[in-house]
PDB file of C-alpha atoms in Angstrom:
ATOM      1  CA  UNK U 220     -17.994  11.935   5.042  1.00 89.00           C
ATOM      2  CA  UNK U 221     -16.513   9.183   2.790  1.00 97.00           C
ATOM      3  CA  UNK U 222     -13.794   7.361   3.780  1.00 98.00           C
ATOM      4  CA  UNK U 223     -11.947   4.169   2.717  1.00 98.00           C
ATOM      5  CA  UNK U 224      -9.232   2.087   3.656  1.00 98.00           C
ATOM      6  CA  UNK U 225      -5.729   1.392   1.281  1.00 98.00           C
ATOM      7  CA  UNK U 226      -3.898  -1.269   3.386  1.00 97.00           C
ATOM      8  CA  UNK U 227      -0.690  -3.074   2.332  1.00 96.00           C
ATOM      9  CA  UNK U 228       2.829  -4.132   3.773  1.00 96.00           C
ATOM     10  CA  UNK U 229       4.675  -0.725   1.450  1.00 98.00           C
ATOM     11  CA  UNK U 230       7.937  -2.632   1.827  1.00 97.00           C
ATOM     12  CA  UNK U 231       9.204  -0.093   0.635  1.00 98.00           C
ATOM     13  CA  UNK U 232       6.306   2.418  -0.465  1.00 98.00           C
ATOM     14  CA  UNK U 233       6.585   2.951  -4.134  1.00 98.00           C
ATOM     15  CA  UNK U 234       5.542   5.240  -6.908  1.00 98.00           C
ATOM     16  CA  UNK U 235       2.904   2.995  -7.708  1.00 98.00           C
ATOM     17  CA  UNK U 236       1.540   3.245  -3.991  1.00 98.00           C
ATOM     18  CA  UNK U 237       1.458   7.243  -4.319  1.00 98.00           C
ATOM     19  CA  UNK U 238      -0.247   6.985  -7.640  1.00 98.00           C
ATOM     20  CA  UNK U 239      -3.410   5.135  -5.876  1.00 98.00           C
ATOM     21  CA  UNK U 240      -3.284   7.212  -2.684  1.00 98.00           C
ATOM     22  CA  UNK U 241      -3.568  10.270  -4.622  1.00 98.00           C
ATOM     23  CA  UNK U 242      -6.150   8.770  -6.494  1.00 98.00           C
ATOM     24  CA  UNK U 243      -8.403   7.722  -3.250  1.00 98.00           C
ATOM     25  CA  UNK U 244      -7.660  11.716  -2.204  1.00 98.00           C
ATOM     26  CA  UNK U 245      -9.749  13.103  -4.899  1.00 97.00           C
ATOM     27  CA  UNK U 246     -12.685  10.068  -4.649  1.00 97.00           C
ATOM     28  CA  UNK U 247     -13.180  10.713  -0.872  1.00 98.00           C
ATOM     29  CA  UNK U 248     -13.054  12.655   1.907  1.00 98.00           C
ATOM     30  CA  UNK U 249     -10.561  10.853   4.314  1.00 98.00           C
ATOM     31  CA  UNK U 250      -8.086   8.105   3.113  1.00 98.00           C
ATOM     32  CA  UNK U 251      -6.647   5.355   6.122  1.00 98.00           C
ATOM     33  CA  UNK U 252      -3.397   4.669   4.684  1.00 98.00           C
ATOM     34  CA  UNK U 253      -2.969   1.139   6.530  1.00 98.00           C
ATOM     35  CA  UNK U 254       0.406  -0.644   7.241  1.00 98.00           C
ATOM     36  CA  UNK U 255       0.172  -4.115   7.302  1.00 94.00           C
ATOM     37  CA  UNK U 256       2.381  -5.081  10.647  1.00 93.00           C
ATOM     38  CA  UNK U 257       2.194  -8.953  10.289  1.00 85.00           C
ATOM     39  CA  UNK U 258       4.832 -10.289  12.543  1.00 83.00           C
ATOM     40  CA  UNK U 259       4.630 -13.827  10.582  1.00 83.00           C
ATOM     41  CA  UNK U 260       6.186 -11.761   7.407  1.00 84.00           C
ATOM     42  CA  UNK U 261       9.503 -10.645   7.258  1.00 90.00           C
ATOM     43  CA  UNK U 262       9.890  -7.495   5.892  1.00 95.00           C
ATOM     44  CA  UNK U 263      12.977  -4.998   4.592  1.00 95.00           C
ATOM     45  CA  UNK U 264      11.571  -2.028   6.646  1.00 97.00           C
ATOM     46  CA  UNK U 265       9.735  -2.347  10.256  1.00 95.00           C
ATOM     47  CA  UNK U 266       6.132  -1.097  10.905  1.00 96.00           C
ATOM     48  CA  UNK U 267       7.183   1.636  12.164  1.00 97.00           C
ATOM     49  CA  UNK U 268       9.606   2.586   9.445  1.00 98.00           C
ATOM     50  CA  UNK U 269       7.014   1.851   6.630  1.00 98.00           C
ATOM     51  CA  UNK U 270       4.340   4.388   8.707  1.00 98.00           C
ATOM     52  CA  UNK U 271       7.144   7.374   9.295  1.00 98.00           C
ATOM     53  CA  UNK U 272       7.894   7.276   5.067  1.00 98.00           C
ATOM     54  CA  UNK U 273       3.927   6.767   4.191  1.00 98.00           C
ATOM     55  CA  UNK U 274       3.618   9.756   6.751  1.00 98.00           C
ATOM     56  CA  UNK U 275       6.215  11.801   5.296  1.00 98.00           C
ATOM     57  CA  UNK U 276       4.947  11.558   1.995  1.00 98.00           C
ATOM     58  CA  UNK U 277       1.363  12.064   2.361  1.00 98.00           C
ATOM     59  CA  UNK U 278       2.247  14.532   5.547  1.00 96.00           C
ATOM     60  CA  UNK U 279       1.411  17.501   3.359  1.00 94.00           C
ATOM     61  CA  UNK U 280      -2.614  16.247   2.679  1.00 97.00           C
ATOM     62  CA  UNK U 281      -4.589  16.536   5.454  1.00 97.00           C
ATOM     63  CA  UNK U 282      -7.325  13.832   3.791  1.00 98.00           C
ATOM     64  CA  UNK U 283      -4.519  11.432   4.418  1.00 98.00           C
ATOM     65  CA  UNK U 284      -4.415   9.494   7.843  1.00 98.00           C
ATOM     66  CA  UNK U 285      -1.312   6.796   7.939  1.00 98.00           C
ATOM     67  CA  UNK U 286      -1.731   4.615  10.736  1.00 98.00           C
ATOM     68  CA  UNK U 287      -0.403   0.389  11.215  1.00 97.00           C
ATOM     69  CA  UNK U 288      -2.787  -2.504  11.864  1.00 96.00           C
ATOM     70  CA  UNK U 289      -2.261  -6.355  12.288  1.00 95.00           C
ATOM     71  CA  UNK U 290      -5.382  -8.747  11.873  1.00 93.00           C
ATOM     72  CA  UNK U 291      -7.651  -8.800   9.202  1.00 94.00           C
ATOM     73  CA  UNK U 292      -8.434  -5.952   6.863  1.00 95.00           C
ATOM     74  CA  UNK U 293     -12.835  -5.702   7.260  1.00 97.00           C
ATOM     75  CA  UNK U 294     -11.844  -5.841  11.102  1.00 97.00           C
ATOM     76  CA  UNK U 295     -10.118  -2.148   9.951  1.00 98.00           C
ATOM     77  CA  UNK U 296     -12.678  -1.313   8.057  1.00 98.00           C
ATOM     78  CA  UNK U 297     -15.211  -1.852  10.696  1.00 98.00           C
ATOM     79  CA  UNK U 298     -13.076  -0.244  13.421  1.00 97.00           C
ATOM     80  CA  UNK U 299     -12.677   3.002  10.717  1.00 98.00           C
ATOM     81  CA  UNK U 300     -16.714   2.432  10.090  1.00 98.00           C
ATOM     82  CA  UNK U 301     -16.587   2.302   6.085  1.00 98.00           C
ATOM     83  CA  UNK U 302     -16.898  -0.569   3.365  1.00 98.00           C
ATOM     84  CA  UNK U 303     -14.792   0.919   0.986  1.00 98.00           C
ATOM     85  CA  UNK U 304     -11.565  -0.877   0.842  1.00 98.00           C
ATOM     86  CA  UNK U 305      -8.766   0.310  -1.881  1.00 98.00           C
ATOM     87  CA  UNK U 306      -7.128  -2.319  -3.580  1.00 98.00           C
ATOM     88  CA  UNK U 307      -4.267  -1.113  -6.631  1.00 98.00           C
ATOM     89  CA  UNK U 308      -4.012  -3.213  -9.657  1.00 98.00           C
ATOM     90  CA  UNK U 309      -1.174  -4.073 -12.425  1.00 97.00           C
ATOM     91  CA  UNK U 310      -2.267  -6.481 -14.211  1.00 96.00           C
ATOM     92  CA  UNK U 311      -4.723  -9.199 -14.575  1.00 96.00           C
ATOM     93  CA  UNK U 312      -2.539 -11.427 -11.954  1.00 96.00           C
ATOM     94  CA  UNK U 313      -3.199  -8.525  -9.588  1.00 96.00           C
ATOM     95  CA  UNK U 314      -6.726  -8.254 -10.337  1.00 97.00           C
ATOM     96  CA  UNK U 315      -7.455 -12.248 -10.136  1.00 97.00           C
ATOM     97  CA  UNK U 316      -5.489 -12.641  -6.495  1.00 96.00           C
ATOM     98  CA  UNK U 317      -7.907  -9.540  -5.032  1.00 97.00           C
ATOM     99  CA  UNK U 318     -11.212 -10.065  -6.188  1.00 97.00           C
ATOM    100  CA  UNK U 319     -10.379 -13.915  -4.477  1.00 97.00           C
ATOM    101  CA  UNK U 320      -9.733 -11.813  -1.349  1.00 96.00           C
ATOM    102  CA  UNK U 321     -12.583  -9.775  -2.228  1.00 97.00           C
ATOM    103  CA  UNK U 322     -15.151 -12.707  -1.620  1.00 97.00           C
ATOM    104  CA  UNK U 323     -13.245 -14.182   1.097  1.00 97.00           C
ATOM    105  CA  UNK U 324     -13.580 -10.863   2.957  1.00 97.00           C
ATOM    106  CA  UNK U 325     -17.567 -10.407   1.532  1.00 97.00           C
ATOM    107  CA  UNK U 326     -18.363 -13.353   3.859  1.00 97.00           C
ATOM    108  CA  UNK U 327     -17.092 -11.747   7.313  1.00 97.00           C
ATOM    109  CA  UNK U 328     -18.224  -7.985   5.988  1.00 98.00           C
ATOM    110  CA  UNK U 329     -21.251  -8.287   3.420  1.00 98.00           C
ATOM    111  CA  UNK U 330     -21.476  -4.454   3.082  1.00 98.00           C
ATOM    112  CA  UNK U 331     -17.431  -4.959   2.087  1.00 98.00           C
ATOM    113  CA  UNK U 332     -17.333  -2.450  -1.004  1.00 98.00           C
ATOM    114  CA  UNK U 333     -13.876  -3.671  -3.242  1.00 98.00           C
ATOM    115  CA  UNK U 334     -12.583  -0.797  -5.298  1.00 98.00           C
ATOM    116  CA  UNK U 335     -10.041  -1.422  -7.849  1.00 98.00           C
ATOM    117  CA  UNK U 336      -8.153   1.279  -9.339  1.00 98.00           C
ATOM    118  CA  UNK U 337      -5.915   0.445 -11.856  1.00 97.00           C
ATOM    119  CA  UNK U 338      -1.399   1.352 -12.485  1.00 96.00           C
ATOM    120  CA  UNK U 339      -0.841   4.089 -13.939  1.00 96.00           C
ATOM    121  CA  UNK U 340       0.356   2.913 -17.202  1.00 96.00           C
ATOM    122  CA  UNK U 341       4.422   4.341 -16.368  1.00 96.00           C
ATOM    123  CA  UNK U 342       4.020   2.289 -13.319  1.00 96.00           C
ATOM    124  CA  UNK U 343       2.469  -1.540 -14.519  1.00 96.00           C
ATOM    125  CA  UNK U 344       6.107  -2.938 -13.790  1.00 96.00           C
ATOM    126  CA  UNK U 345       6.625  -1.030 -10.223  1.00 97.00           C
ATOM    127  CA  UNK U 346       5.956  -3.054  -6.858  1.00 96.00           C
ATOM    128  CA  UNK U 347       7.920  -3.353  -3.643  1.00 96.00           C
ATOM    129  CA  UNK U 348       9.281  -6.966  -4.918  1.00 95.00           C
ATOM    130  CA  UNK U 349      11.220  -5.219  -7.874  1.00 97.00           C
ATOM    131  CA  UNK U 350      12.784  -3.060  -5.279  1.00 97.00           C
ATOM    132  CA  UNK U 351      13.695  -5.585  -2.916  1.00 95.00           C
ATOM    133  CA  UNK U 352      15.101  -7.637  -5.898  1.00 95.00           C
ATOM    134  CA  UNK U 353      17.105  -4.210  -7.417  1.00 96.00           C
ATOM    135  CA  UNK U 354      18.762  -4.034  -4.289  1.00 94.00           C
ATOM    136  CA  UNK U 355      19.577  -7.734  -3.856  1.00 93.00           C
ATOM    137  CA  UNK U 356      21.371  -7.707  -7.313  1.00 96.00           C
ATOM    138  CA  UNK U 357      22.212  -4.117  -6.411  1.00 94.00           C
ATOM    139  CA  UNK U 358      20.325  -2.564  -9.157  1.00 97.00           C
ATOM    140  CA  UNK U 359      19.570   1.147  -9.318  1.00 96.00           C
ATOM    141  CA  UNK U 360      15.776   1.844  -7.860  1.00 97.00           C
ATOM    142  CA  UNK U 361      15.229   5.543  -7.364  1.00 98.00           C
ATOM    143  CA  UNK U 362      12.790   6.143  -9.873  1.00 98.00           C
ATOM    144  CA  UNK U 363      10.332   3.196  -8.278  1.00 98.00           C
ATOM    145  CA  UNK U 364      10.332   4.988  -4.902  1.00 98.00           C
ATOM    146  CA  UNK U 365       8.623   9.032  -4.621  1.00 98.00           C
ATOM    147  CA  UNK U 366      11.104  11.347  -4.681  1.00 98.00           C
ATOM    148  CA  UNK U 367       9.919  13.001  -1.322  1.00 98.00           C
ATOM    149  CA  UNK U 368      11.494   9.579   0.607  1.00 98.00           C
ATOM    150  CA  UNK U 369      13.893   8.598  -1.766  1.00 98.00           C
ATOM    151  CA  UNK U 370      16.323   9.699   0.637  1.00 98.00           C
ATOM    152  CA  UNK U 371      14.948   8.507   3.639  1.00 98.00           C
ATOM    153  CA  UNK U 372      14.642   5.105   2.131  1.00 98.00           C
ATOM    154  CA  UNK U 373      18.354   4.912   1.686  1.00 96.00           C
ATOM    155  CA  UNK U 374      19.219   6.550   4.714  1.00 96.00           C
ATOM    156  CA  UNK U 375      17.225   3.660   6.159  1.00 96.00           C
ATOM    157  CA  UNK U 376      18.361   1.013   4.165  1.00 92.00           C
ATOM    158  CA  UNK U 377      21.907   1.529   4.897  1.00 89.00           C
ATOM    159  CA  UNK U 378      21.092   1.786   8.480  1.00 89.00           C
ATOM    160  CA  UNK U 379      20.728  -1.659   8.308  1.00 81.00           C
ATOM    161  CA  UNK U 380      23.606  -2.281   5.889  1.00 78.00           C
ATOM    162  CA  UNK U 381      21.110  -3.515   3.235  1.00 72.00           C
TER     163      UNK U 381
END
């Protein structure tokens, strides 16, 4: 069976986070859907939060395991016993800061296999930061989150009077 790993903080999960999910579902047979729990980071949305959306939205594809993980990502990817690691790209910025990561991880995991997949083009300005930023200037966001959350993103959002 091929598996791989698609970690990141999803602070909030956004339509550009579905796009490469859905991708990884029809390139393998089991997709780790990791949330990055680093307590060092602050973060909009807990852990926990983050997991129950990711979980909610991918709920419906059984190829799709969401689960949280703190430490470094090829100590997942050894624990999960596959090299593939997922990494979604905008723009050459994106693709410059994770092939860096990509050799710094090759030296603890030399079997580490990188794969990039690139934004949908509808999506190359979408990422968590533009959402955190719409809501700090208290811009509208609800097309940069999947509809299937949207919901539950506000509902947790004003929870904590965001």
């Amino acid at each position: 069976m091929k598996k791989c790993v698609f970690a990141g903080t999803f602070d909030p999960p956004t339509v550009g986070h579905e796009d490469v999910v859905n991708a990884c579902a029809r390139m393998f047979d089991k997709v780790y859907v990791a949330v990055l729990d680093n307590p060092q980071k602050s973060t909009l949305l807990s852990a926990e939060q983050r997991a129950q959306l990711l979980k909610k939205l991918f709920g419906g594809n059984p190829s799709v395991e969401v689960l949280t993980f703190t430490g470094a990502a090829v100590d997942l990817l050894d624990r999960l016993d596959t090299p593939f690691y997922v990494r979604g790209v905008r723009d050459a910025i994106d693709f410059e800061y994770e092939n860096r990561n990509h050799y710094a991880s090759k030296r603890l995991k030399p079997d580490l296999v990188t794969i990039y997949i690139p934004s949908e083009q509808r999506n190359l300005h979408v990422s968590s930061t533009l959402v955190r930023n719409s809501l700090k200037f208290r811009k509208d966001y609800d097309d940069l989150i999947p509809s299937a959350i949207l919901a539950d993103v506000k509902a947790m959002l004003e929870a904590k009077d965001v």
